[in-house]
Amino acid sequence: MATSEQLHKRRLSAVAKGVGSVVDAYVDHAAGGTLTDVDGREWIDFASGIAVTSVGNAAPAVVAAVREQVERFTHTCFMVAPYESYVAVCERLIELTPGRFEKRAALFNSGAEAVENAVKIARHATGRQAVVVFDHAYHGRTNLTMALTAKNMPYKHRFGPFAPEVYRAPVSYPLRDGGLTGAEAARRAIDVIEKQVGGSNVAAVLIEPIQGEGGFVVPAKGFLPALAAWAKANGAVFIADEIQTGFARTGQWFASEDEGLEPDLITTAKGMGGGLPIAGVTGRAELMDAVHAGGLGGTYGGNPIACAAALAAIETMRMLDLNAAARRIETTIRAALTDVDQGIAEVRGRGAMLAIELVLPGGEPDPTRTAAVSRRCHEAGLLTLTCGTYGNVLRFLPPLVIGDAELERGLGILRRALHT
Ligand code: PLZ
C-alpha cells in the first residue's frame, strides 16, 4: 500500500493547489473517535470532518443503511421518480427543528446549497431582496454564499464580483466588543440595518446561532431573540444557519433552542448525514410553499443513499442520546482547560463545539501560537482544527460517540501542546 508521503507526491501533481488539507496523513480507515492513516498511525479525532461525523466514522447503523439502500437503488432523482426516504428525512427535520408551526422541508447536497436555497425562498416569499448577515459569518464558498461570508482570505480573495444585496451588521462577540449585553449588541446591529438597508427592504436576517468558522463566537444572551423579534416586526425572514451547530452538536438538537428561538427557516447539513452529503432547509410552510412547483431542486438533492444515511444517523442520535453525550464532552473538555495560562483569553462554545481563543499579552490575537499549538497536536496524533477571523482560535469538535479514554488521551496531548 502507498505511504502518505507517496500519496502526497501524487497529489501535488494531480490535485489543484487551491484545495488544502489540514494534515498530510492519508486516511486508511476510521471509527468512533479515531482515524488510522495509511502508515498505520492512529489519530484522535477532534475534528469529525468539520463537525460531520457526530455519530462516529463509518457508524455501524449508517453503514448498514447505506449498504441496504445501495443494493436496492442508487439514484432516481427525486424530481423524476420520488421515494420514501426523502419524505421521511423531511418528516424528521420537521419534528426535530424548533418551532411549533406548520413546516415543510427540502433537501440539497451541501451546506452552501442549503443557504442559497433558504435565501431564494426568503426572497421569493417576501418579494424583497436585501439579506442581512454579520461580521465573522461563514455561510459557504459558492458565489452567493461567498458574499454572505465575512472573511476575505482564503474564502473570497480575487473571486469576485460577489452577489449584490448583501449587507453586513456587527455581531455580538463578548470578548471583543467591550462586553456589550445582548440587547446592546442587537440595538447596534439593528441601527445599522435600519439606517443602511431599511426594514421594509430586508428579505432575510441570516445568522449562525454560534458562529463556526468565524471563531465559535457565542453571542451574549438576548442578542439572537432581539434580532428574531426585529425580523418578525419588520416582515423579514429570520434564518438560522445551523449547518455546524445542528443535530446534537451543542447538546441540543439545535442551538436555537438554547434561547427558545423559533427561526422561520433553518439550514442544516454536516452532522445530519452521518458522513454522506445531504443538507436541508426547513421552516414555515407558508414560506417554503410560496415557491412555485419546480422552483427548488437539483439532480442529487436528497439522494437516496444520503437519505438512508441521514435516517440512520438521526436514529443513532436519538438511541444513544447524543445530546447528553455532547454535554458530557463539554464538562470533560472544560475541566481539562481550567488551569490554562493567560494566553488563553476564553474557553467558549457549547456542548461538543468548544474552542479556545489565544491572545498576546496585550489581548491582540495570537495566530502564531495557535498554529504552533495545532502543529504540536498533529505531531502527537491529535487532529485539531483552527478557526476565527484572526486565525487565533483552536476548536474541538470530537465525534459525539468518542470514548472517554480517547477523549482524555486527546486532552492530554492538547494540554501538553499548550504548555510547551
Ligand atoms: N454554514 C455555518 O459551518 C461549512 C467549511 C469548511 P458546506 N463549514 C465548514 C471550508 O473551509 O470550506 C458551513 C458552515 C455554516 C455553511 C457552511 C457551508 O457548508 O457543506 O461546506 O457547503
PDB file of C-alpha atoms in Angstrom, residues 196-319:
ATOM      1  CA  GLN A 196     -28.213  51.346   5.821  1.00  0.00           C
ATOM      2  CA  VAL A 197     -30.835  48.979   4.433  1.00  0.00           C
ATOM      3  CA  GLY A 198     -34.275  49.907   5.722  1.00  0.00           C
ATOM      4  CA  GLY A 199     -36.509  47.398   7.499  1.00  0.00           C
ATOM      5  CA  SER A 200     -39.004  47.125   4.652  1.00  0.00           C
ATOM      6  CA  ASN A 201     -36.264  46.093   2.193  1.00  0.00           C
ATOM      7  CA  VAL A 202     -34.982  43.167   4.237  1.00  0.00           C
ATOM      8  CA  ALA A 203     -35.895  39.740   2.885  1.00  0.00           C
ATOM      9  CA  ALA A 204     -33.892  37.829   5.481  1.00  0.00           C
ATOM     10  CA  VAL A 205     -31.705  38.133   8.530  1.00  0.00           C
ATOM     11  CA  LEU A 206     -29.302  35.195   8.319  1.00  0.00           C
ATOM     12  CA  ILE A 207     -27.142  34.172  11.270  1.00  0.00           C
ATOM     13  CA  GLU A 208     -25.291  31.223  12.803  1.00  0.00           C
ATOM     14  CA  PRO A 209     -26.557  30.884  16.423  1.00  0.00           C
ATOM     15  CA  ILE A 210     -22.953  30.107  17.370  1.00  0.00           C
ATOM     16  CA  GLN A 211     -20.547  31.205  14.656  1.00  0.00           C
ATOM     17  CA  GLY A 212     -18.443  28.342  13.325  1.00  0.00           C
ATOM     18  CA  GLU A 213     -15.557  29.194  11.009  1.00  0.00           C
ATOM     19  CA  GLY A 214     -15.618  32.760  12.403  1.00  0.00           C
ATOM     20  CA  GLY A 215     -14.309  31.541  15.767  1.00  0.00           C
ATOM     21  CA  PHE A 216     -17.012  29.690  17.714  1.00  0.00           C
ATOM     22  CA  VAL A 217     -18.367  33.067  18.756  1.00  0.00           C
ATOM     23  CA  VAL A 218     -21.243  32.711  21.215  1.00  0.00           C
ATOM     24  CA  PRO A 219     -23.367  35.865  21.213  1.00  0.00           C
ATOM     25  CA  ALA A 220     -24.381  37.443  24.522  1.00  0.00           C
ATOM     26  CA  LYS A 221     -27.748  36.231  25.792  1.00  0.00           C
ATOM     27  CA  GLY A 222     -30.611  38.204  24.341  1.00  0.00           C
ATOM     28  CA  PHE A 223     -28.850  39.096  21.070  1.00  0.00           C
ATOM     29  CA  LEU A 224     -30.474  36.413  18.933  1.00  0.00           C
ATOM     30  CA  PRO A 225     -34.007  36.806  20.395  1.00  0.00           C
ATOM     31  CA  ALA A 226     -33.826  40.584  19.821  1.00  0.00           C
ATOM     32  CA  LEU A 227     -32.824  40.091  16.178  1.00  0.00           C
ATOM     33  CA  ALA A 228     -35.551  37.495  15.669  1.00  0.00           C
ATOM     34  CA  ALA A 229     -38.125  39.864  17.193  1.00  0.00           C
ATOM     35  CA  TRP A 230     -36.923  42.694  14.942  1.00  0.00           C
ATOM     36  CA  ALA A 231     -37.190  40.451  11.867  1.00  0.00           C
ATOM     37  CA  LYS A 232     -40.710  39.457  12.826  1.00  0.00           C
ATOM     38  CA  ALA A 233     -41.793  43.054  13.433  1.00  0.00           C
ATOM     39  CA  ASN A 234     -40.377  44.069  10.055  1.00  0.00           C
ATOM     40  CA  GLY A 235     -41.727  41.227   7.945  1.00  0.00           C
ATOM     41  CA  ALA A 236     -38.239  39.777   7.336  1.00  0.00           C
ATOM     42  CA  VAL A 237     -37.472  36.061   7.409  1.00  0.00           C
ATOM     43  CA  PHE A 238     -35.218  35.012  10.307  1.00  0.00           C
ATOM     44  CA  ILE A 239     -32.915  32.245   9.069  1.00  0.00           C
ATOM     45  CA  ALA A 240     -30.741  30.275  11.489  1.00  0.00           C
ATOM     46  CA  ASP A 241     -27.765  28.651   9.766  1.00  0.00           C
ATOM     47  CA  GLU A 242     -27.410  25.530  11.922  1.00  0.00           C
ATOM     48  CA  ILE A 243     -25.173  23.696   9.475  1.00  0.00           C
ATOM     49  CA  GLN A 244     -22.363  23.443  12.032  1.00  0.00           C
ATOM     50  CA  THR A 245     -24.376  23.790  15.279  1.00  0.00           C
ATOM     51  CA  GLY A 246     -27.279  21.478  14.418  1.00  0.00           C
ATOM     52  CA  PHE A 247     -28.073  17.862  15.192  1.00  0.00           C
ATOM     53  CA  ALA A 248     -26.928  17.456  18.796  1.00  0.00           C
ATOM     54  CA  ARG A 249     -23.552  19.138  18.353  1.00  0.00           C
ATOM     55  CA  THR A 250     -24.207  21.755  21.056  1.00  0.00           C
ATOM     56  CA  GLY A 251     -26.035  19.415  23.438  1.00  0.00           C
ATOM     57  CA  GLN A 252     -29.451  20.272  21.998  1.00  0.00           C
ATOM     58  CA  TRP A 253     -30.944  19.210  18.693  1.00  0.00           C
ATOM     59  CA  PHE A 254     -30.457  22.802  17.521  1.00  0.00           C
ATOM     60  CA  ALA A 255     -28.528  25.657  19.097  1.00  0.00           C
ATOM     61  CA  SER A 256     -31.544  27.935  18.515  1.00  0.00           C
ATOM     62  CA  GLU A 257     -33.362  26.058  21.289  1.00  0.00           C
ATOM     63  CA  ASP A 258     -30.979  27.456  23.877  1.00  0.00           C
ATOM     64  CA  GLU A 259     -32.829  30.770  23.963  1.00  0.00           C
ATOM     65  CA  GLY A 260     -36.181  29.434  22.825  1.00  0.00           C
ATOM     66  CA  LEU A 261     -35.788  30.739  19.270  1.00  0.00           C
ATOM     67  CA  GLU A 262     -38.161  29.544  16.597  1.00  0.00           C
ATOM     68  CA  PRO A 263     -36.409  30.553  13.358  1.00  0.00           C
ATOM     69  CA  ASP A 264     -38.625  30.939  10.287  1.00  0.00           C
ATOM     70  CA  LEU A 265     -36.138  28.836   8.291  1.00  0.00           C
ATOM     71  CA  ILE A 266     -33.273  26.610   9.454  1.00  0.00           C
ATOM     72  CA  THR A 267     -30.450  25.345   7.268  1.00  0.00           C
ATOM     73  CA  THR A 268     -28.862  22.004   8.184  1.00  0.00           C
ATOM     74  CA  ALA A 269     -26.126  19.772   6.725  1.00  0.00           C
ATOM     75  CA  LYS A 270     -22.953  18.216   8.160  1.00  0.00           C
ATOM     76  CA  GLY A 271     -23.967  16.022  11.136  1.00  0.00           C
ATOM     77  CA  MET A 272     -27.384  15.142   9.758  1.00  0.00           C
ATOM     78  CA  GLY A 273     -25.941  12.859   7.081  1.00  0.00           C
ATOM     79  CA  GLY A 274     -23.634  10.779   9.253  1.00  0.00           C
ATOM     80  CA  GLY A 275     -20.850  11.398   6.722  1.00  0.00           C
ATOM     81  CA  LEU A 276     -22.819  11.406   3.488  1.00  0.00           C
ATOM     82  CA  PRO A 277     -23.511  14.673   1.685  1.00  0.00           C
ATOM     83  CA  ILE A 278     -27.001  15.908   2.445  1.00  0.00           C
ATOM     84  CA  ALA A 279     -28.468  19.242   3.532  1.00  0.00           C
ATOM     85  CA  GLY A 280     -31.868  20.681   4.251  1.00  0.00           C
ATOM     86  CA  VAL A 281     -33.932  23.828   4.509  1.00  0.00           C
ATOM     87  CA  THR A 282     -36.782  23.501   6.979  1.00  0.00           C
ATOM     88  CA  GLY A 283     -39.281  26.115   8.026  1.00  0.00           C
ATOM     89  CA  ARG A 284     -42.655  27.777   7.967  1.00  0.00           C
ATOM     90  CA  ALA A 285     -44.971  26.119   5.482  1.00  0.00           C
ATOM     91  CA  GLU A 286     -46.222  29.445   4.127  1.00  0.00           C
ATOM     92  CA  LEU A 287     -42.650  30.466   3.210  1.00  0.00           C
ATOM     93  CA  MET A 288     -41.496  27.107   1.915  1.00  0.00           C
ATOM     94  CA  ASP A 289     -44.692  26.571  -0.090  1.00  0.00           C
ATOM     95  CA  ALA A 290     -44.650  30.101  -1.516  1.00  0.00           C
ATOM     96  CA  VAL A 291     -42.225  28.918  -4.202  1.00  0.00           C
ATOM     97  CA  HIS A 292     -43.843  27.650  -7.440  1.00  0.00           C
ATOM     98  CA  ALA A 293     -43.564  23.936  -8.238  1.00  0.00           C
ATOM     99  CA  GLY A 294     -40.220  23.253  -9.916  1.00  0.00           C
ATOM    100  CA  GLY A 295     -38.607  26.361  -8.378  1.00  0.00           C
ATOM    101  CA  LEU A 296     -36.435  24.337  -5.995  1.00  0.00           C
ATOM    102  CA  GLY A 297     -34.402  21.196  -6.596  1.00  0.00           C
ATOM    103  CA  GLY A 298     -31.319  19.751  -8.237  1.00  0.00           C
ATOM    104  CA  THR A 299     -30.197  16.425  -9.683  1.00  0.00           C
ATOM    105  CA  TYR A 300     -28.825  14.935  -6.482  1.00  0.00           C
ATOM    106  CA  GLY A 301     -30.645  16.777  -3.683  1.00  0.00           C
ATOM    107  CA  GLY A 302     -31.818  14.178  -1.167  1.00  0.00           C
ATOM    108  CA  ASN A 303     -30.083  11.320  -2.979  1.00  0.00           C
ATOM    109  CA  PRO A 304     -31.481   8.009  -1.667  1.00  0.00           C
ATOM    110  CA  ILE A 305     -28.172   6.785  -0.250  1.00  0.00           C
ATOM    111  CA  ALA A 306     -27.656  10.070   1.599  1.00  0.00           C
ATOM    112  CA  CYS A 307     -31.271   9.930   2.856  1.00  0.00           C
ATOM    113  CA  ALA A 308     -30.769   6.381   4.164  1.00  0.00           C
ATOM    114  CA  ALA A 309     -27.615   7.542   5.938  1.00  0.00           C
ATOM    115  CA  ALA A 310     -29.395  10.577   7.405  1.00  0.00           C
ATOM    116  CA  LEU A 311     -32.263   8.482   8.767  1.00  0.00           C
ATOM    117  CA  ALA A 312     -29.791   6.082  10.376  1.00  0.00           C
ATOM    118  CA  ALA A 313     -27.665   8.917  11.779  1.00  0.00           C
ATOM    119  CA  ILE A 314     -30.672  10.696  13.289  1.00  0.00           C
ATOM    120  CA  GLU A 315     -31.948   7.434  14.784  1.00  0.00           C
ATOM    121  CA  THR A 316     -28.475   6.827  16.260  1.00  0.00           C
ATOM    122  CA  MET A 317     -28.501  10.301  17.816  1.00  0.00           C
ATOM    123  CA  ARG A 318     -31.840   9.520  19.444  1.00  0.00           C
ATOM    124  CA  MET A 319     -30.957   5.990  20.575  1.00  0.00           C
TER     125      MET A 319
END
